C-alpha cells in the first residue's frame, strides 16, 4: 500500500509560473474512461489519490465525472491547484466534499508569474472558498513554497502582504506546526523553500540517498506512464504503462525492484535520482 498515488489528469495549465517547468510532453487531458481504468487498478494499492504532477486539475472539462468515479471506488481525493479557478468550481467541489480530503493552493503562483488577477481579488477568492470548504470537512492547505533555500532566492516579496491578509481573515493566535501554522479548523498555512526539478538539476550525482518514491508513493502521467515520484515530470524513469499492464506487473519489474532495493539501503540507482536535490532534503 502506498500513502498516495499521483494521477496527472492533465498536463495543461492556465498559468506559467517561474518555479514550474513547462513539460516537453504532448499536452493532453485524461479521459474519464482512462481515469476509471486507473482507479480500478490502483485501488488495492492506496486509499488516496492526488490530482497532481503537471498541469492545473481544475481545467479538466470532466472534473465532476472524475470526482464521481473516485468516490465510486472509495478513493479519497487530494487536489493541488494554483487557486485561480476555485471560484468557478466552488459548487462542484463542495458537492464532492465528502470524498475530497484536501485542497492545496499554491499562493506563491501570483508572484511566480504576474497573473491576470490582482493579488487582492485572488486572495479574497481563495480565502472565501477555503472557509466554505473547511465547513464541508475539506482540509485547506495554503502554500507559500517560495522561501529562499540553498538552491536560490525565491520570488517572495509578496509573502508579507499575503500573511497580513490571512491574519485578517483568520484572526487570533495561530498554532505553530513543523512546516507552518494551523489557522483555523481544517485550514493550514505551509512554508517550503524553492527547489530545482530533477530534470533541470545540474548538481553532481550522489550515490547515497533515500527517497519516498516507490516507497510511499508513485505517480501516473496523463499517458499512463508510471514513474516513481511526482517530481519525474518528464517520465524519465518509465516503469511501465498502467493502460497496458497491471500495477503488480509494473511494481515487480526489475527496474522498480532495483530502485526499491536501493532506497532500502540508502542508495540511488537511477541517474535522475542521483542528481535530484529535492531528495537530498531527506538526508538532513
PDB file of C-alpha atoms in Angstrom:
ATOM      1  CA  UNK A   1       0.000   0.000   0.000  1.00  0.00           C
ATOM      2  CA  UNK A   2       1.188   3.488  -0.857  1.00  0.00           C
ATOM      3  CA  UNK A   3       0.322   6.534   1.208  1.00  0.00           C
ATOM      4  CA  UNK A   4      -0.661   8.220  -2.037  1.00  0.00           C
ATOM      5  CA  UNK A   5      -0.704   7.759  -5.793  1.00  0.00           C
ATOM      6  CA  UNK A   6      -0.461  10.811  -8.022  1.00  0.00           C
ATOM      7  CA  UNK A   7      -2.648  10.865 -11.113  1.00  0.00           C
ATOM      8  CA  UNK A   8      -1.905  13.543 -13.689  1.00  0.00           C
ATOM      9  CA  UNK A   9      -5.402  14.096 -15.089  1.00  0.00           C
ATOM     10  CA  UNK A  10      -3.971  16.676 -17.473  1.00  0.00           C
ATOM     11  CA  UNK A  11      -0.669  18.425 -18.115  1.00  0.00           C
ATOM     12  CA  UNK A  12      -2.233  21.684 -19.304  1.00  0.00           C
ATOM     13  CA  UNK A  13      -2.150  24.812 -17.130  1.00  0.00           C
ATOM     14  CA  UNK A  14      -3.677  28.278 -17.317  1.00  0.00           C
ATOM     15  CA  UNK A  15      -0.597  29.895 -15.773  1.00  0.00           C
ATOM     16  CA  UNK A  16       3.127  29.859 -16.480  1.00  0.00           C
ATOM     17  CA  UNK A  17       4.858  30.076 -13.123  1.00  0.00           C
ATOM     18  CA  UNK A  18       8.587  30.710 -12.878  1.00  0.00           C
ATOM     19  CA  UNK A  19       9.011  27.880 -10.352  1.00  0.00           C
ATOM     20  CA  UNK A  20       7.277  25.256 -12.501  1.00  0.00           C
ATOM     21  CA  UNK A  21       8.948  23.887 -15.654  1.00  0.00           C
ATOM     22  CA  UNK A  22       6.919  23.546 -18.819  1.00  0.00           C
ATOM     23  CA  UNK A  23       6.678  19.921 -19.865  1.00  0.00           C
ATOM     24  CA  UNK A  24       8.008  18.874 -23.249  1.00  0.00           C
ATOM     25  CA  UNK A  25       5.415  16.090 -23.391  1.00  0.00           C
ATOM     26  CA  UNK A  26       2.335  16.277 -25.594  1.00  0.00           C
ATOM     27  CA  UNK A  27      -0.349  18.393 -23.955  1.00  0.00           C
ATOM     28  CA  UNK A  28      -3.440  16.343 -23.232  1.00  0.00           C
ATOM     29  CA  UNK A  29      -6.117  15.545 -20.691  1.00  0.00           C
ATOM     30  CA  UNK A  30      -7.079  12.105 -19.464  1.00  0.00           C
ATOM     31  CA  UNK A  31     -10.495  10.795 -20.460  1.00  0.00           C
ATOM     32  CA  UNK A  32     -12.990   9.747 -17.801  1.00  0.00           C
ATOM     33  CA  UNK A  33     -12.763   6.155 -19.076  1.00  0.00           C
ATOM     34  CA  UNK A  34      -8.965   6.195 -18.705  1.00  0.00           C
ATOM     35  CA  UNK A  35      -9.273   7.656 -15.215  1.00  0.00           C
ATOM     36  CA  UNK A  36     -11.714   4.931 -14.183  1.00  0.00           C
ATOM     37  CA  UNK A  37      -9.447   2.223 -15.588  1.00  0.00           C
ATOM     38  CA  UNK A  38      -6.638   3.605 -13.424  1.00  0.00           C
ATOM     39  CA  UNK A  39      -8.827   3.780 -10.309  1.00  0.00           C
ATOM     40  CA  UNK A  40      -9.749   0.110 -10.733  1.00  0.00           C
ATOM     41  CA  UNK A  41      -6.102  -0.927 -10.993  1.00  0.00           C
ATOM     42  CA  UNK A  42      -4.725   1.191  -8.157  1.00  0.00           C
ATOM     43  CA  UNK A  43      -7.488   0.691  -5.590  1.00  0.00           C
ATOM     44  CA  UNK A  44      -5.698  -2.306  -3.972  1.00  0.00           C
ATOM     45  CA  UNK A  45      -2.581  -0.136  -3.596  1.00  0.00           C
ATOM     46  CA  UNK A  46      -3.812   3.088  -1.963  1.00  0.00           C
ATOM     47  CA  UNK A  47      -6.695   4.946  -0.377  1.00  0.00           C
ATOM     48  CA  UNK A  48      -5.588   8.407  -1.501  1.00  0.00           C
ATOM     49  CA  UNK A  49      -5.104   9.864  -4.966  1.00  0.00           C
ATOM     50  CA  UNK A  50      -3.519  13.234  -5.702  1.00  0.00           C
ATOM     51  CA  UNK A  51      -4.596  15.023  -8.874  1.00  0.00           C
ATOM     52  CA  UNK A  52      -1.175  16.432  -9.475  1.00  0.00           C
ATOM     53  CA  UNK A  53       2.101  16.146 -11.328  1.00  0.00           C
ATOM     54  CA  UNK A  54       1.966  18.823 -14.003  1.00  0.00           C
ATOM     55  CA  UNK A  55      -0.982  20.928 -15.115  1.00  0.00           C
ATOM     56  CA  UNK A  56      -3.984  22.511 -13.388  1.00  0.00           C
ATOM     57  CA  UNK A  57      -6.559  19.833 -12.472  1.00  0.00           C
ATOM     58  CA  UNK A  58      -9.437  22.315 -12.277  1.00  0.00           C
ATOM     59  CA  UNK A  59      -9.078  22.871 -16.020  1.00  0.00           C
ATOM     60  CA  UNK A  60     -10.327  19.342 -16.706  1.00  0.00           C
ATOM     61  CA  UNK A  61     -13.678  19.516 -18.551  1.00  0.00           C
ATOM     62  CA  UNK A  62     -14.905  16.292 -16.890  1.00  0.00           C
ATOM     63  CA  UNK A  63     -13.841  17.128 -13.347  1.00  0.00           C
ATOM     64  CA  UNK A  64     -17.308  16.362 -11.957  1.00  0.00           C
ATOM     65  CA  UNK A  65     -17.232  12.913 -13.545  1.00  0.00           C
ATOM     66  CA  UNK A  66     -13.693  12.220 -12.338  1.00  0.00           C
ATOM     67  CA  UNK A  67     -14.631  13.033  -8.748  1.00  0.00           C
ATOM     68  CA  UNK A  68     -17.714  10.841  -9.030  1.00  0.00           C
ATOM     69  CA  UNK A  69     -15.557   7.949 -10.264  1.00  0.00           C
ATOM     70  CA  UNK A  70     -13.090   8.387  -7.407  1.00  0.00           C
ATOM     71  CA  UNK A  71     -15.986   8.234  -4.956  1.00  0.00           C
ATOM     72  CA  UNK A  72     -17.310   5.098  -6.664  1.00  0.00           C
ATOM     73  CA  UNK A  73     -14.040   3.316  -5.832  1.00  0.00           C
ATOM     74  CA  UNK A  74     -13.822   4.843  -2.352  1.00  0.00           C
ATOM     75  CA  UNK A  75     -10.677   6.807  -3.151  1.00  0.00           C
ATOM     76  CA  UNK A  76     -10.073   9.987  -1.181  1.00  0.00           C
ATOM     77  CA  UNK A  77      -9.059  12.845  -3.492  1.00  0.00           C
ATOM     78  CA  UNK A  78      -6.376  15.465  -2.871  1.00  0.00           C
ATOM     79  CA  UNK A  79      -6.163  18.365  -5.309  1.00  0.00           C
ATOM     80  CA  UNK A  80      -3.210  20.685  -5.857  1.00  0.00           C
ATOM     81  CA  UNK A  81      -4.228  23.896  -7.626  1.00  0.00           C
ATOM     82  CA  UNK A  82      -2.988  27.402  -8.315  1.00  0.00           C
ATOM     83  CA  UNK A  83      -6.355  28.569  -6.958  1.00  0.00           C
ATOM     84  CA  UNK A  84      -7.344  30.844  -9.828  1.00  0.00           C
ATOM     85  CA  UNK A  85     -10.313  28.638 -10.788  1.00  0.00           C
ATOM     86  CA  UNK A  86     -11.644  27.785  -7.326  1.00  0.00           C
ATOM     87  CA  UNK A  87     -14.423  30.355  -7.547  1.00  0.00           C
ATOM     88  CA  UNK A  88     -15.573  28.923 -10.906  1.00  0.00           C
ATOM     89  CA  UNK A  89     -15.770  25.396  -9.443  1.00  0.00           C
ATOM     90  CA  UNK A  90     -16.988  26.201  -5.949  1.00  0.00           C
ATOM     91  CA  UNK A  91     -20.374  24.475  -6.207  1.00  0.00           C
ATOM     92  CA  UNK A  92     -18.908  21.392  -7.886  1.00  0.00           C
ATOM     93  CA  UNK A  93     -16.095  20.945  -5.369  1.00  0.00           C
ATOM     94  CA  UNK A  94     -18.273  21.462  -2.316  1.00  0.00           C
ATOM     95  CA  UNK A  95     -20.773  18.962  -3.710  1.00  0.00           C
ATOM     96  CA  UNK A  96     -17.998  16.362  -3.591  1.00  0.00           C
ATOM     97  CA  UNK A  97     -16.782  17.467  -0.161  1.00  0.00           C
ATOM     98  CA  UNK A  98     -17.409  14.094   1.451  1.00  0.00           C
ATOM     99  CA  UNK A  99     -14.628  12.447  -0.571  1.00  0.00           C
ATOM    100  CA  UNK A 100     -12.272  15.360  -1.248  1.00  0.00           C
ATOM    101  CA  UNK A 101      -9.713  15.007   1.524  1.00  0.00           C
ATOM    102  CA  UNK A 102      -7.673  18.149   0.942  1.00  0.00           C
ATOM    103  CA  UNK A 103      -7.135  21.013  -1.470  1.00  0.00           C
ATOM    104  CA  UNK A 104      -3.671  22.571  -1.560  1.00  0.00           C
ATOM    105  CA  UNK A 105      -3.473  26.090  -3.005  1.00  0.00           C
ATOM    106  CA  UNK A 106      -0.134  27.420  -4.239  1.00  0.00           C
ATOM    107  CA  UNK A 107      -0.454  31.039  -3.116  1.00  0.00           C
ATOM    108  CA  UNK A 108       3.019  31.757  -4.485  1.00  0.00           C
ATOM    109  CA  UNK A 109       1.726  31.344  -8.052  1.00  0.00           C
ATOM    110  CA  UNK A 110       0.685  35.006  -8.283  1.00  0.00           C
ATOM    111  CA  UNK A 111       4.158  36.382  -7.700  1.00  0.00           C
ATOM    112  CA  UNK A 112       5.567  33.490  -9.689  1.00  0.00           C
ATOM    113  CA  UNK A 113       4.156  34.723 -12.974  1.00  0.00           C
ATOM    114  CA  UNK A 114       2.317  38.035 -12.682  1.00  0.00           C
ATOM    115  CA  UNK A 115      -1.116  36.503 -13.251  1.00  0.00           C
ATOM    116  CA  UNK A 116      -4.193  38.209 -14.655  1.00  0.00           C
ATOM    117  CA  UNK A 117      -5.914  38.553 -11.259  1.00  0.00           C
ATOM    118  CA  UNK A 118      -4.935  41.198  -8.755  1.00  0.00           C
ATOM    119  CA  UNK A 119      -3.464  39.785  -5.553  1.00  0.00           C
ATOM    120  CA  UNK A 120      -6.327  41.274  -3.507  1.00  0.00           C
ATOM    121  CA  UNK A 121      -9.016  39.633  -5.601  1.00  0.00           C
ATOM    122  CA  UNK A 122      -7.129  36.357  -5.805  1.00  0.00           C
ATOM    123  CA  UNK A 123      -6.672  36.156  -2.036  1.00  0.00           C
ATOM    124  CA  UNK A 124     -10.308  37.092  -1.415  1.00  0.00           C
ATOM    125  CA  UNK A 125     -11.410  34.241  -3.695  1.00  0.00           C
ATOM    126  CA  UNK A 126      -9.170  31.542  -2.211  1.00  0.00           C
ATOM    127  CA  UNK A 127      -9.882  32.565   1.389  1.00  0.00           C
ATOM    128  CA  UNK A 128     -13.635  32.705   0.831  1.00  0.00           C
ATOM    129  CA  UNK A 129     -13.571  29.294  -0.811  1.00  0.00           C
ATOM    130  CA  UNK A 130     -11.311  27.888   1.901  1.00  0.00           C
ATOM    131  CA  UNK A 131     -13.715  28.839   4.672  1.00  0.00           C
ATOM    132  CA  UNK A 132     -16.611  27.174   2.856  1.00  0.00           C
ATOM    133  CA  UNK A 133     -14.568  24.071   2.061  1.00  0.00           C
ATOM    134  CA  UNK A 134     -13.492  23.710   5.696  1.00  0.00           C
ATOM    135  CA  UNK A 135     -17.143  23.699   6.728  1.00  0.00           C
ATOM    136  CA  UNK A 136     -17.603  20.706   4.410  1.00  0.00           C
ATOM    137  CA  UNK A 137     -14.757  18.836   6.121  1.00  0.00           C
ATOM    138  CA  UNK A 138     -12.151  19.500   3.411  1.00  0.00           C
ATOM    139  CA  UNK A 139      -8.644  20.275   4.649  1.00  0.00           C
ATOM    140  CA  UNK A 140      -7.445  23.537   3.074  1.00  0.00           C
ATOM    141  CA  UNK A 141      -3.689  23.936   2.737  1.00  0.00           C
ATOM    142  CA  UNK A 142      -2.425  27.380   1.724  1.00  0.00           C
ATOM    143  CA  UNK A 143       1.130  27.067   0.434  1.00  0.00           C
ATOM    144  CA  UNK A 144       4.000  29.516   0.300  1.00  0.00           C
ATOM    145  CA  UNK A 145       6.611  27.273  -1.251  1.00  0.00           C
ATOM    146  CA  UNK A 146       8.773  30.170  -2.386  1.00  0.00           C
ATOM    147  CA  UNK A 147      11.174  30.723   0.501  1.00  0.00           C
ATOM    148  CA  UNK A 148      14.880  31.236  -0.159  1.00  0.00           C
ATOM    149  CA  UNK A 149      16.787  27.972   0.012  1.00  0.00           C
ATOM    150  CA  UNK A 150      20.205  26.530  -0.696  1.00  0.00           C
ATOM    151  CA  UNK A 151      19.112  26.329  -4.319  1.00  0.00           C
ATOM    152  CA  UNK A 152      18.433  30.036  -4.758  1.00  0.00           C
ATOM    153  CA  UNK A 153      16.273  33.025  -3.916  1.00  0.00           C
ATOM    154  CA  UNK A 154      12.529  32.706  -4.263  1.00  0.00           C
ATOM    155  CA  UNK A 155      10.063  35.234  -5.656  1.00  0.00           C
ATOM    156  CA  UNK A 156       8.600  36.015  -2.242  1.00  0.00           C
ATOM    157  CA  UNK A 157       8.386  39.773  -1.761  1.00  0.00           C
ATOM    158  CA  UNK A 158       4.599  39.488  -1.570  1.00  0.00           C
ATOM    159  CA  UNK A 159       4.608  36.966   1.279  1.00  0.00           C
ATOM    160  CA  UNK A 160       4.257  39.625   3.994  1.00  0.00           C
ATOM    161  CA  UNK A 161       1.154  41.029   2.324  1.00  0.00           C
ATOM    162  CA  UNK A 162      -0.303  37.522   1.928  1.00  0.00           C
ATOM    163  CA  UNK A 163       0.341  36.783   5.603  1.00  0.00           C
ATOM    164  CA  UNK A 164      -1.300  40.059   6.683  1.00  0.00           C
ATOM    165  CA  UNK A 165      -4.379  39.218   4.626  1.00  0.00           C
ATOM    166  CA  UNK A 166      -4.548  35.731   6.121  1.00  0.00           C
ATOM    167  CA  UNK A 167      -4.226  37.192   9.631  1.00  0.00           C
ATOM    168  CA  UNK A 168      -7.171  39.472   8.918  1.00  0.00           C
ATOM    169  CA  UNK A 169      -9.225  36.551   7.619  1.00  0.00           C
ATOM    170  CA  UNK A 170      -8.220  34.145  10.393  1.00  0.00           C
ATOM    171  CA  UNK A 171      -7.907  36.325  13.469  1.00  0.00           C
ATOM    172  CA  UNK A 172      -6.370  35.216  16.720  1.00  0.00           C
ATOM    173  CA  UNK A 173      -3.135  33.458  17.536  1.00  0.00           C
ATOM    174  CA  UNK A 174      -2.058  30.833  15.028  1.00  0.00           C
ATOM    175  CA  UNK A 175      -0.775  27.499  16.276  1.00  0.00           C
ATOM    176  CA  UNK A 176       2.782  26.735  15.150  1.00  0.00           C
ATOM    177  CA  UNK A 177       3.408  23.497  13.288  1.00  0.00           C
ATOM    178  CA  UNK A 178       6.635  21.963  11.943  1.00  0.00           C
ATOM    179  CA  UNK A 179       6.072  23.412   8.451  1.00  0.00           C
ATOM    180  CA  UNK A 180       3.810  26.376   9.116  1.00  0.00           C
ATOM    181  CA  UNK A 181       0.696  27.225  11.092  1.00  0.00           C
ATOM    182  CA  UNK A 182      -2.766  25.977  11.959  1.00  0.00           C
ATOM    183  CA  UNK A 183      -5.031  28.936  11.136  1.00  0.00           C
ATOM    184  CA  UNK A 184      -8.489  27.575  11.892  1.00  0.00           C
ATOM    185  CA  UNK A 185     -10.414  24.330  11.869  1.00  0.00           C
ATOM    186  CA  UNK A 186      -9.287  22.382   8.764  1.00  0.00           C
ATOM    187  CA  UNK A 187      -7.198  25.343   7.485  1.00  0.00           C
ATOM    188  CA  UNK A 188      -3.389  25.475   7.415  1.00  0.00           C
ATOM    189  CA  UNK A 189      -0.546  27.606   6.054  1.00  0.00           C
ATOM    190  CA  UNK A 190       2.567  25.751   4.883  1.00  0.00           C
ATOM    191  CA  UNK A 191       6.027  27.036   4.004  1.00  0.00           C
ATOM    192  CA  UNK A 192       8.810  25.448   1.980  1.00  0.00           C
ATOM    193  CA  UNK A 193      11.919  26.547   0.153  1.00  0.00           C
ATOM    194  CA  UNK A 194      12.198  26.646  -3.606  1.00  0.00           C
ATOM    195  CA  UNK A 195      13.679  23.589  -5.263  1.00  0.00           C
ATOM    196  CA  UNK A 196      15.051  22.511  -8.616  1.00  0.00           C
ATOM    197  CA  UNK A 197      13.036  19.954 -10.538  1.00  0.00           C
ATOM    198  CA  UNK A 198      15.159  16.831 -11.112  1.00  0.00           C
ATOM    199  CA  UNK A 199      15.078  17.119 -14.910  1.00  0.00           C
ATOM    200  CA  UNK A 200      16.611  20.604 -14.625  1.00  0.00           C
ATOM    201  CA  UNK A 201      19.201  19.762 -11.982  1.00  0.00           C
ATOM    202  CA  UNK A 202      22.848  20.383 -12.801  1.00  0.00           C
ATOM    203  CA  UNK A 203      24.089  19.034  -9.477  1.00  0.00           C
ATOM    204  CA  UNK A 204      26.832  16.449  -9.299  1.00  0.00           C
ATOM    205  CA  UNK A 205      25.478  12.952  -8.836  1.00  0.00           C
ATOM    206  CA  UNK A 206      25.442  11.348  -5.383  1.00  0.00           C
ATOM    207  CA  UNK A 207      25.006   7.624  -4.878  1.00  0.00           C
ATOM    208  CA  UNK A 208      23.986   7.812  -1.231  1.00  0.00           C
ATOM    209  CA  UNK A 209      20.440   8.854  -0.533  1.00  0.00           C
ATOM    210  CA  UNK A 210      16.847   7.983   0.120  1.00  0.00           C
ATOM    211  CA  UNK A 211      13.526   8.933  -1.453  1.00  0.00           C
ATOM    212  CA  UNK A 212       9.833   8.344  -0.796  1.00  0.00           C
ATOM    213  CA  UNK A 213       9.359   7.404  -4.436  1.00  0.00           C
ATOM    214  CA  UNK A 214       8.265   3.765  -4.812  1.00  0.00           C
ATOM    215  CA  UNK A 215       8.252   3.564  -1.023  1.00  0.00           C
ATOM    216  CA  UNK A 216       5.323   5.824  -0.058  1.00  0.00           C
ATOM    217  CA  UNK A 217       4.193   6.998  -3.492  1.00  0.00           C
ATOM    218  CA  UNK A 218       4.149   6.521  -7.245  1.00  0.00           C
ATOM    219  CA  UNK A 219       2.834   8.780  -9.991  1.00  0.00           C
ATOM    220  CA  UNK A 220       0.898   8.127 -13.182  1.00  0.00           C
ATOM    221  CA  UNK A 221       1.329  10.582 -16.044  1.00  0.00           C
ATOM    222  CA  UNK A 222      -1.507  11.556 -18.357  1.00  0.00           C
ATOM    223  CA  UNK A 223      -0.490   8.990 -20.996  1.00  0.00           C
ATOM    224  CA  UNK A 224      -0.448   6.185 -18.419  1.00  0.00           C
ATOM    225  CA  UNK A 225       3.319   6.143 -17.835  1.00  0.00           C
ATOM    226  CA  UNK A 226       4.090   5.117 -14.253  1.00  0.00           C
ATOM    227  CA  UNK A 227       7.013   6.905 -12.602  1.00  0.00           C
ATOM    228  CA  UNK A 228       8.362   6.577  -9.054  1.00  0.00           C
ATOM    229  CA  UNK A 229       7.543  10.064  -7.798  1.00  0.00           C
ATOM    230  CA  UNK A 230       5.653  13.275  -8.506  1.00  0.00           C
ATOM    231  CA  UNK A 231       8.819  15.157  -9.499  1.00  0.00           C
ATOM    232  CA  UNK A 232       9.619  12.979 -12.529  1.00  0.00           C
ATOM    233  CA  UNK A 233       7.595  15.351 -14.673  1.00  0.00           C
ATOM    234  CA  UNK A 234       9.083  14.176 -17.977  1.00  0.00           C
ATOM    235  CA  UNK A 235       8.682  10.450 -17.339  1.00  0.00           C
ATOM    236  CA  UNK A 236      12.413   9.760 -17.457  1.00  0.00           C
ATOM    237  CA  UNK A 237      12.121   6.774 -15.120  1.00  0.00           C
ATOM    238  CA  UNK A 238       9.478   4.881 -17.072  1.00  0.00           C
ATOM    239  CA  UNK A 239       8.435   1.856 -15.031  1.00  0.00           C
ATOM    240  CA  UNK A 240       5.626   0.774 -17.355  1.00  0.00           C
ATOM    241  CA  UNK A 241       2.199   1.848 -18.549  1.00  0.00           C
ATOM    242  CA  UNK A 242      -0.920   1.441 -16.441  1.00  0.00           C
ATOM    243  CA  UNK A 243      -3.115   1.124 -19.538  1.00  0.00           C
ATOM    244  CA  UNK A 244      -1.118  -1.857 -20.759  1.00  0.00           C
ATOM    245  CA  UNK A 245      -0.058  -3.584 -17.518  1.00  0.00           C
ATOM    246  CA  UNK A 246      -1.298  -4.227 -14.012  1.00  0.00           C
ATOM    247  CA  UNK A 247       0.167  -2.313 -11.086  1.00  0.00           C
ATOM    248  CA  UNK A 248       1.657  -5.546  -9.752  1.00  0.00           C
ATOM    249  CA  UNK A 249       3.491  -6.153 -13.041  1.00  0.00           C
ATOM    250  CA  UNK A 250       4.852  -2.607 -13.008  1.00  0.00           C
ATOM    251  CA  UNK A 251       5.895  -2.638  -9.364  1.00  0.00           C
ATOM    252  CA  UNK A 252       7.570  -6.038  -9.726  1.00  0.00           C
ATOM    253  CA  UNK A 253       9.558  -5.050 -12.810  1.00  0.00           C
ATOM    254  CA  UNK A 254      13.367  -5.343 -12.494  1.00  0.00           C
ATOM    255  CA  UNK A 255      13.798  -1.575 -12.734  1.00  0.00           C
ATOM    256  CA  UNK A 256      11.292  -0.880  -9.964  1.00  0.00           C
ATOM    257  CA  UNK A 257      12.773  -3.573  -7.746  1.00  0.00           C
ATOM    258  CA  UNK A 258      16.301  -2.209  -8.218  1.00  0.00           C
ATOM    259  CA  UNK A 259      15.131   1.260  -7.185  1.00  0.00           C
ATOM    260  CA  UNK A 260      13.224  -0.002  -4.163  1.00  0.00           C
ATOM    261  CA  UNK A 261      16.109  -2.192  -3.022  1.00  0.00           C
ATOM    262  CA  UNK A 262      18.470   0.734  -3.450  1.00  0.00           C
ATOM    263  CA  UNK A 263      16.358   3.092  -1.348  1.00  0.00           C
ATOM    264  CA  UNK A 264      16.111   0.414   1.350  1.00  0.00           C
ATOM    265  CA  UNK A 265      19.926   0.505   1.537  1.00  0.00           C
ATOM    266  CA  UNK A 266      20.005   4.306   1.125  1.00  0.00           C
ATOM    267  CA  UNK A 267      21.476   4.034  -2.358  1.00  0.00           C
ATOM    268  CA  UNK A 268      20.412   5.848  -5.519  1.00  0.00           C
ATOM    269  CA  UNK A 269      20.449   3.640  -8.611  1.00  0.00           C
ATOM    270  CA  UNK A 270      18.846   5.944 -11.211  1.00  0.00           C
ATOM    271  CA  UNK A 271      20.804   8.862 -12.662  1.00  0.00           C
ATOM    272  CA  UNK A 272      17.821  11.217 -12.235  1.00  0.00           C
ATOM    273  CA  UNK A 273      17.700  10.329  -8.531  1.00  0.00           C
ATOM    274  CA  UNK A 274      21.439  10.825  -8.086  1.00  0.00           C
ATOM    275  CA  UNK A 275      21.199  14.459  -9.206  1.00  0.00           C
ATOM    276  CA  UNK A 276      17.824  15.203  -7.552  1.00  0.00           C
ATOM    277  CA  UNK A 277      18.476  17.917  -4.992  1.00  0.00           C
ATOM    278  CA  UNK A 278      14.987  17.597  -3.500  1.00  0.00           C
ATOM    279  CA  UNK A 279      15.725  14.044  -2.365  1.00  0.00           C
ATOM    280  CA  UNK A 280      18.796  15.328  -0.533  1.00  0.00           C
ATOM    281  CA  UNK A 281      16.484  17.061   1.929  1.00  0.00           C
ATOM    282  CA  UNK A 282      15.641  13.640   3.330  1.00  0.00           C
ATOM    283  CA  UNK A 283      19.292  13.154   4.359  1.00  0.00           C
ATOM    284  CA  UNK A 284      19.178  16.078   6.794  1.00  0.00           C
TER     285      UNK A 284
END
